[in-house]
């Protein structure tokens, strides 16, 4: 498999819903939500890349690091890299519908597992979205993470029970999906959660609980105080609120506030292994990658997803060697500098 062929096939299969741009920065698809773009002006999508671009890696080549170790243990699972496949749904209205929801998420989960890491699945107005993701995770002996929308409490608790029964590695709630209008239009309203409601959700499952959509230190504190095992610093890919800051802008402050209280994950704008290392240096333990893996799934199936993940892993290793970083568990903040 080669990148050029994968991208060419994906461009044909995605039928213009995703242009498979040379750089996936949200400009060609600005405002296309549904679609692959960001809400409104699309600035919340593009700012994720812009914020990461302002973070520069400090190159060092006079040191004793000869090998770079990208392995880590997350939620009790040994992973080959600190890069997970992010939860994505809505194949019909976001990606053109050449694949079914079940086909798409199976490719994502299987590809992530083939690359030695975890894939996530999502939730949405159509029950087949969550059902398909859970089936794909079950087929991989629980090697995946389902995320649930911030629905009413009873609905959330029912889905948590199913995730628990499936033996998933962890379970999450993307609280940043609280403003998704399509859910309300389909008679399945979502809304913000109070700290007490979040605490009840966390208590309802023995699985490690992840709160996705954290953008401030105080809400990170609230999530961990409620018993969450992890947070995801995320603006939902710029798809729910225009003009938000990029994840790389807010991550350092969040990490300073809650480092050591639980796992810190982040998503938004990751396009290379160098981007992964930047996020780790800013305080994350691992990252989630979304839109680029859509290209892998449509362009090359599970093999395409694994190919892109392994490519990022190789880039991460190269960046680690050239910054004197021996292990992803020991990334120093001194290997990055911020430029306006």
Short mmCIF file of C-alpha atoms in Angstrom, two decimals:
data_model
loop_
_atom_site.label_atom_id
_atom_site.label_comp_id
_atom_site.label_asym_id
_atom_site.label_seq_id
_atom_site.Cartn_x
_atom_site.Cartn_y
_atom_site.Cartn_z
CA UNK A 1 0.00 0.00 0.00
CA UNK A 2 1.21 3.51 -0.79
CA UNK A 3 -0.08 6.89 0.35
CA UNK A 4 -0.79 8.26 -3.13
CA UNK A 5 -3.04 5.33 -4.12
CA UNK A 6 -4.80 5.36 -0.75
CA UNK A 7 -5.60 9.07 -1.06
CA UNK A 8 -6.77 8.72 -4.68
CA UNK A 9 -9.17 5.92 -3.78
CA UNK A 10 -10.46 7.79 -0.75
CA UNK A 11 -11.14 10.92 -2.84
CA UNK A 12 -13.26 8.85 -5.23
CA UNK A 13 -15.13 7.01 -2.47
CA UNK A 14 -15.85 10.08 -0.34
CA UNK A 15 -17.63 11.78 -3.27
CA UNK A 16 -16.70 15.35 -2.33
CA UNK A 17 -17.86 15.11 1.27
CA UNK A 18 -14.16 15.11 2.09
CA UNK A 19 -11.86 16.57 -0.59
CA UNK A 20 -8.83 14.70 0.78
CA UNK A 21 -6.90 17.96 0.72
CA UNK A 22 -3.07 17.98 0.72
CA UNK A 23 -3.36 19.38 4.26
CA UNK A 24 -6.55 18.60 6.17
CA UNK A 25 -7.09 22.06 7.66
CA UNK A 26 -10.83 22.66 7.32
CA UNK A 27 -10.64 25.47 4.77
CA UNK A 28 -12.21 23.69 1.80
CA UNK A 29 -15.03 22.29 3.95
CA UNK A 30 -15.55 25.29 6.25
CA UNK A 31 -19.08 25.38 7.63
CA UNK A 32 -19.96 21.95 6.23
CA UNK A 33 -21.43 20.29 9.29
CA UNK A 34 -23.07 17.88 8.48
CA UNK A 35 -20.09 17.08 6.33
CA UNK A 36 -16.47 17.00 7.39
CA UNK A 37 -16.03 20.69 8.19
CA UNK A 38 -16.27 22.87 11.25
CA UNK A 39 -19.31 24.77 12.50
CA UNK A 40 -20.03 28.28 11.22
CA UNK A 41 -16.92 29.93 9.82
CA UNK A 42 -14.95 26.75 10.42
CA UNK A 43 -12.47 28.65 12.59
CA UNK A 44 -12.70 26.18 15.48
CA UNK A 45 -11.47 23.44 13.11
CA UNK A 46 -8.63 25.43 11.56
CA UNK A 47 -7.47 26.90 14.87
CA UNK A 48 -6.53 23.42 16.09
CA UNK A 49 -3.93 23.20 13.33
CA UNK A 50 -2.87 26.82 13.73
CA UNK A 51 -2.34 26.38 17.47
CA UNK A 52 -0.21 23.27 16.90
CA UNK A 53 1.78 25.04 14.18
CA UNK A 54 2.81 27.70 16.68
CA UNK A 55 4.42 25.00 18.81
CA UNK A 56 7.93 24.26 17.53
CA UNK A 57 10.13 21.28 18.34
CA UNK A 58 13.60 21.98 19.71
CA UNK A 59 16.05 19.73 17.86
CA UNK A 60 18.80 18.03 19.83
CA UNK A 61 21.27 15.51 18.39
CA UNK A 62 24.08 15.31 20.95
CA UNK A 63 22.67 12.81 23.44
CA UNK A 64 22.57 9.12 24.30
CA UNK A 65 19.10 8.29 22.99
CA UNK A 66 19.59 5.62 20.32
CA UNK A 67 16.12 4.06 20.34
CA UNK A 68 12.71 5.68 20.86
CA UNK A 69 10.08 3.70 22.76
CA UNK A 70 6.50 4.59 21.70
CA UNK A 71 4.82 1.89 23.77
CA UNK A 72 2.59 2.57 26.77
CA UNK A 73 -0.08 1.00 28.95
CA UNK A 74 -3.47 2.67 28.84
CA UNK A 75 -6.57 1.48 30.72
CA UNK A 76 -4.80 -1.80 31.40
CA UNK A 77 -3.99 -2.44 27.74
CA UNK A 78 -0.47 -2.51 26.29
CA UNK A 79 -0.38 -0.25 23.24
CA UNK A 80 2.28 0.22 20.57
CA UNK A 81 1.82 3.98 20.40
CA UNK A 82 0.11 6.89 22.19
CA UNK A 83 -2.19 7.39 19.17
CA UNK A 84 -5.81 6.23 19.23
CA UNK A 85 -8.48 6.31 16.54
CA UNK A 86 -11.03 8.95 17.57
CA UNK A 87 -14.80 8.25 17.72
CA UNK A 88 -16.49 9.14 14.40
CA UNK A 89 -20.06 8.51 13.25
CA UNK A 90 -22.52 9.72 10.61
CA UNK A 91 -21.17 7.97 7.53
CA UNK A 92 -24.28 8.75 5.45
CA UNK A 93 -24.57 12.49 6.07
CA UNK A 94 -20.93 13.30 6.86
CA UNK A 95 -19.02 11.03 4.48
CA UNK A 96 -21.28 10.31 1.52
CA UNK A 97 -22.60 6.88 2.44
CA UNK A 98 -20.44 4.63 0.26
CA UNK A 99 -19.89 2.57 3.39
CA UNK A 100 -22.46 1.55 5.96
CA UNK A 101 -21.98 2.60 9.56
CA UNK A 102 -21.03 -0.99 10.43
CA UNK A 103 -18.49 -1.28 7.59
CA UNK A 104 -16.85 2.02 8.47
CA UNK A 105 -16.45 1.49 12.20
CA UNK A 106 -15.28 -2.10 11.71
CA UNK A 107 -12.50 -0.77 9.48
CA UNK A 108 -11.56 1.82 12.09
CA UNK A 109 -11.52 -0.57 15.06
CA UNK A 110 -9.83 -3.41 13.16
CA UNK A 111 -7.23 -1.05 11.71
CA UNK A 112 -6.39 0.39 15.12
CA UNK A 113 -6.02 -3.09 16.61
CA UNK A 114 -3.81 -4.16 13.68
CA UNK A 115 -1.56 -1.18 14.42
CA UNK A 116 -1.34 -2.20 18.08
CA UNK A 117 -3.55 0.52 19.53
CA UNK A 118 -7.16 1.26 20.44
CA UNK A 119 -10.01 2.46 18.27
CA UNK A 120 -12.97 4.43 19.57
CA UNK A 121 -16.56 4.44 18.34
CA UNK A 122 -19.31 7.00 18.72
CA UNK A 123 -22.99 7.50 19.30
CA UNK A 124 -25.65 9.39 17.36
CA UNK A 125 -29.30 9.83 16.47
CA UNK A 126 -29.39 6.53 14.55
CA UNK A 127 -29.09 3.58 16.99
CA UNK A 128 -27.04 1.66 14.41
CA UNK A 129 -24.15 4.04 15.11
CA UNK A 130 -23.62 2.90 18.69
CA UNK A 131 -24.71 -0.67 17.90
CA UNK A 132 -22.18 -1.00 15.07
CA UNK A 133 -19.35 0.35 17.17
CA UNK A 134 -20.10 -1.96 20.06
CA UNK A 135 -20.28 -4.94 17.69
CA UNK A 136 -16.88 -4.06 16.24
CA UNK A 137 -15.36 -3.75 19.71
CA UNK A 138 -16.93 -7.03 20.81
CA UNK A 139 -15.45 -8.75 17.76
CA UNK A 140 -12.04 -7.55 18.91
CA UNK A 141 -12.46 -8.92 22.44
CA UNK A 142 -13.25 -5.51 23.91
CA UNK A 143 -10.21 -3.80 22.41
CA UNK A 144 -11.89 -0.44 21.87
CA UNK A 145 -13.65 2.46 23.57
CA UNK A 146 -17.30 3.44 22.95
CA UNK A 147 -18.32 7.06 23.52
CA UNK A 148 -21.87 8.04 24.48
CA UNK A 149 -23.59 11.36 23.77
CA UNK A 150 -24.77 13.37 26.81
CA UNK A 151 -28.32 12.08 26.55
CA UNK A 152 -30.86 11.92 29.35
CA UNK A 153 -29.60 10.01 32.37
CA UNK A 154 -31.67 6.87 31.82
CA UNK A 155 -30.56 6.59 28.20
CA UNK A 156 -26.91 7.07 29.18
CA UNK A 157 -27.12 4.45 31.92
CA UNK A 158 -28.61 1.92 29.50
CA UNK A 159 -25.77 2.42 27.01
CA UNK A 160 -23.20 2.27 29.81
CA UNK A 161 -24.57 -1.13 30.80
CA UNK A 162 -24.14 -2.39 27.25
CA UNK A 163 -20.56 -1.08 27.04
CA UNK A 164 -19.77 -2.79 30.34
CA UNK A 165 -21.26 -6.07 29.15
CA UNK A 166 -19.15 -5.87 25.97
CA UNK A 167 -15.98 -5.73 28.08
CA UNK A 168 -14.71 -2.56 26.45
CA UNK A 169 -11.30 -1.20 27.49
CA UNK A 170 -13.01 1.94 28.78
CA UNK A 171 -16.13 3.99 28.09
CA UNK A 172 -16.53 7.69 27.46
CA UNK A 173 -19.00 10.52 27.15
CA UNK A 174 -18.40 13.30 24.65
CA UNK A 175 -19.95 16.09 26.67
CA UNK A 176 -18.84 18.46 23.90
CA UNK A 177 -21.70 16.98 21.86
CA UNK A 178 -24.20 18.72 24.13
CA UNK A 179 -25.22 21.19 21.44
CA UNK A 180 -25.73 18.84 18.50
CA UNK A 181 -28.99 19.94 16.90
CA UNK A 182 -29.43 16.77 14.84
CA UNK A 183 -29.96 14.74 18.02
CA UNK A 184 -32.86 16.95 19.14
CA UNK A 185 -34.36 16.89 15.63
CA UNK A 186 -34.40 13.09 15.84
CA UNK A 187 -36.16 13.18 19.22
CA UNK A 188 -33.03 12.33 21.22
CA UNK A 189 -32.04 15.55 22.97
CA UNK A 190 -28.60 16.06 24.45
CA UNK A 191 -27.54 18.63 27.00
CA UNK A 192 -24.74 19.62 29.38
CA UNK A 193 -24.31 17.45 32.48
CA UNK A 194 -24.22 18.71 36.04
CA UNK A 195 -21.33 17.46 38.21
CA UNK A 196 -23.79 15.26 40.11
CA UNK A 197 -25.15 13.75 36.90
CA UNK A 198 -21.61 13.06 35.71
CA UNK A 199 -20.74 11.45 39.04
CA UNK A 200 -23.77 9.14 38.70
CA UNK A 201 -22.68 8.10 35.22
CA UNK A 202 -19.14 7.34 36.37
CA UNK A 203 -20.48 5.30 39.28
CA UNK A 204 -22.73 3.25 37.01
CA UNK A 205 -19.89 1.29 35.37
CA UNK A 206 -16.74 -0.49 36.57
CA UNK A 207 -15.00 0.54 33.34
CA UNK A 208 -12.56 3.46 33.28
CA UNK A 209 -14.67 6.51 32.42
CA UNK A 210 -13.48 9.19 29.98
CA UNK A 211 -14.94 12.69 29.76
CA UNK A 212 -14.36 14.11 26.28
CA UNK A 213 -14.74 17.80 25.50
CA UNK A 214 -12.80 19.45 28.31
CA UNK A 215 -11.44 22.91 27.43
CA UNK A 216 -10.81 24.58 30.82
CA UNK A 217 -8.83 23.67 33.96
CA UNK A 218 -11.87 23.99 36.22
CA UNK A 219 -13.91 21.51 34.17
CA UNK A 220 -10.94 19.13 34.15
CA UNK A 221 -10.98 19.36 37.95
CA UNK A 222 -14.74 18.68 37.97
CA UNK A 223 -14.33 15.60 35.75
CA UNK A 224 -11.65 14.02 37.92
CA UNK A 225 -13.50 14.94 41.12
CA UNK A 226 -16.49 13.05 39.72
CA UNK A 227 -14.35 9.93 39.44
CA UNK A 228 -13.35 10.03 35.77
CA UNK A 229 -10.24 8.03 34.86
CA UNK A 230 -9.42 10.29 31.92
CA UNK A 231 -10.35 13.43 30.06
CA UNK A 232 -10.05 14.39 26.41
CA UNK A 233 -9.10 17.99 25.79
CA UNK A 234 -11.19 18.70 22.69
CA UNK A 235 -13.38 21.25 20.94
CA UNK A 236 -15.18 18.39 19.14
CA UNK A 237 -13.15 19.00 15.99
CA UNK A 238 -14.64 22.49 15.72
CA UNK A 239 -18.06 21.02 14.96
CA UNK A 240 -20.19 22.33 17.83
CA UNK A 241 -19.12 25.92 18.59
CA UNK A 242 -17.50 28.45 16.29
CA UNK A 243 -14.54 30.59 17.48
CA UNK A 244 -13.28 28.31 20.25
CA UNK A 245 -9.54 28.17 20.98
CA UNK A 246 -7.43 25.31 19.70
CA UNK A 247 -6.70 22.34 21.92
CA UNK A 248 -2.97 23.14 21.97
CA UNK A 249 -3.76 26.59 23.40
CA UNK A 250 -5.62 25.28 26.44
CA UNK A 251 -3.85 21.95 27.06
CA UNK A 252 -0.85 23.31 29.03
CA UNK A 253 -3.07 25.09 31.57
CA UNK A 254 -5.25 22.03 31.97
CA UNK A 255 -2.21 19.78 32.41
CA UNK A 256 -0.77 22.07 35.08
CA UNK A 257 -4.05 21.88 36.99
CA UNK A 258 -4.72 18.14 36.87
CA UNK A 259 -1.52 16.28 35.93
CA UNK A 260 -1.34 13.13 38.03
CA UNK A 261 -5.07 12.99 38.77
CA UNK A 262 -5.82 10.82 35.76
CA UNK A 263 -5.07 10.27 32.10
CA UNK A 264 -4.99 13.35 29.85
CA UNK A 265 -5.92 12.72 26.22
CA UNK A 266 -6.26 15.34 23.50
CA UNK A 267 -7.54 15.60 19.95
CA UNK A 268 -7.67 18.23 17.24
CA UNK A 269 -5.37 18.84 14.29
CA UNK A 270 -3.03 15.86 14.62
CA UNK A 271 -1.61 15.25 11.16
CA UNK A 272 1.80 13.74 11.86
CA UNK A 273 3.93 12.05 14.46
CA UNK A 274 5.57 15.40 15.16
CA UNK A 275 2.15 16.76 16.13
CA UNK A 276 1.76 13.84 18.52
CA UNK A 277 5.07 14.66 20.20
CA UNK A 278 4.07 18.32 20.52
CA UNK A 279 0.88 17.36 22.36
CA UNK A 280 2.80 15.00 24.66
CA UNK A 281 5.25 17.80 25.48
CA UNK A 282 2.32 20.10 26.25
CA UNK A 283 1.01 17.67 28.86
CA UNK A 284 -1.00 14.91 27.16
CA UNK A 285 -0.50 11.20 27.79
CA UNK A 286 -1.87 10.19 24.37
CA UNK A 287 -3.77 11.66 21.42
CA UNK A 288 -6.85 10.83 19.35
CA UNK A 289 -6.81 11.13 15.55
CA UNK A 290 -10.03 11.47 13.57
CA UNK A 291 -10.38 12.94 10.07
CA UNK A 292 -7.07 11.59 8.64
CA UNK A 293 -8.15 8.05 9.46
CA UNK A 294 -11.39 8.53 7.51
CA UNK A 295 -9.12 8.75 4.45
CA UNK A 296 -7.49 5.49 5.53
CA UNK A 297 -10.81 3.69 6.03
CA UNK A 298 -12.29 4.77 2.70
CA UNK A 299 -9.04 4.50 0.76
CA UNK A 300 -7.73 1.21 2.06
CA UNK A 301 -10.09 -0.35 4.60
CA UNK A 302 -8.72 -1.58 7.93
CA UNK A 303 -5.32 -1.91 6.27
CA UNK A 304 -5.47 1.76 5.29
CA UNK A 305 -6.25 2.82 8.85
CA UNK A 306 -3.37 0.70 10.19
CA UNK A 307 -1.06 2.08 7.48
CA UNK A 308 -1.70 5.70 8.50
CA UNK A 309 -1.37 4.94 12.22
CA UNK A 310 1.95 3.14 11.67
CA UNK A 311 3.12 6.04 9.51
CA UNK A 312 2.43 8.45 12.38
CA UNK A 313 4.21 6.09 14.77
CA UNK A 314 7.31 6.09 12.55
CA UNK A 315 7.21 9.89 12.37
CA UNK A 316 6.84 10.04 16.14
CA UNK A 317 9.91 7.85 16.61
CA UNK A 318 11.95 10.04 14.28
CA UNK A 319 10.88 13.20 16.11
CA UNK A 320 11.70 11.61 19.46
CA UNK A 321 15.23 10.71 18.36
CA UNK A 322 15.83 14.22 17.06
CA UNK A 323 14.69 15.80 20.34
CA UNK A 324 16.50 13.41 22.67
CA UNK A 325 13.30 11.77 23.87
CA UNK A 326 13.73 8.11 24.86
CA UNK A 327 10.14 7.24 25.81
CA UNK A 328 6.64 8.61 25.35
CA UNK A 329 6.28 8.28 29.11
CA UNK A 330 9.15 10.71 29.63
CA UNK A 331 8.52 13.64 27.28
CA UNK A 332 9.93 16.91 28.57
CA UNK A 333 8.20 20.24 28.08
CA UNK A 334 11.64 21.66 27.18
CA UNK A 335 11.56 20.05 23.74
CA UNK A 336 8.99 22.59 22.52
CA UNK A 337 8.92 26.34 22.18
CA UNK A 338 6.01 28.63 21.37
CA UNK A 339 6.10 31.08 18.48
CA UNK A 340 3.43 33.73 17.83
#
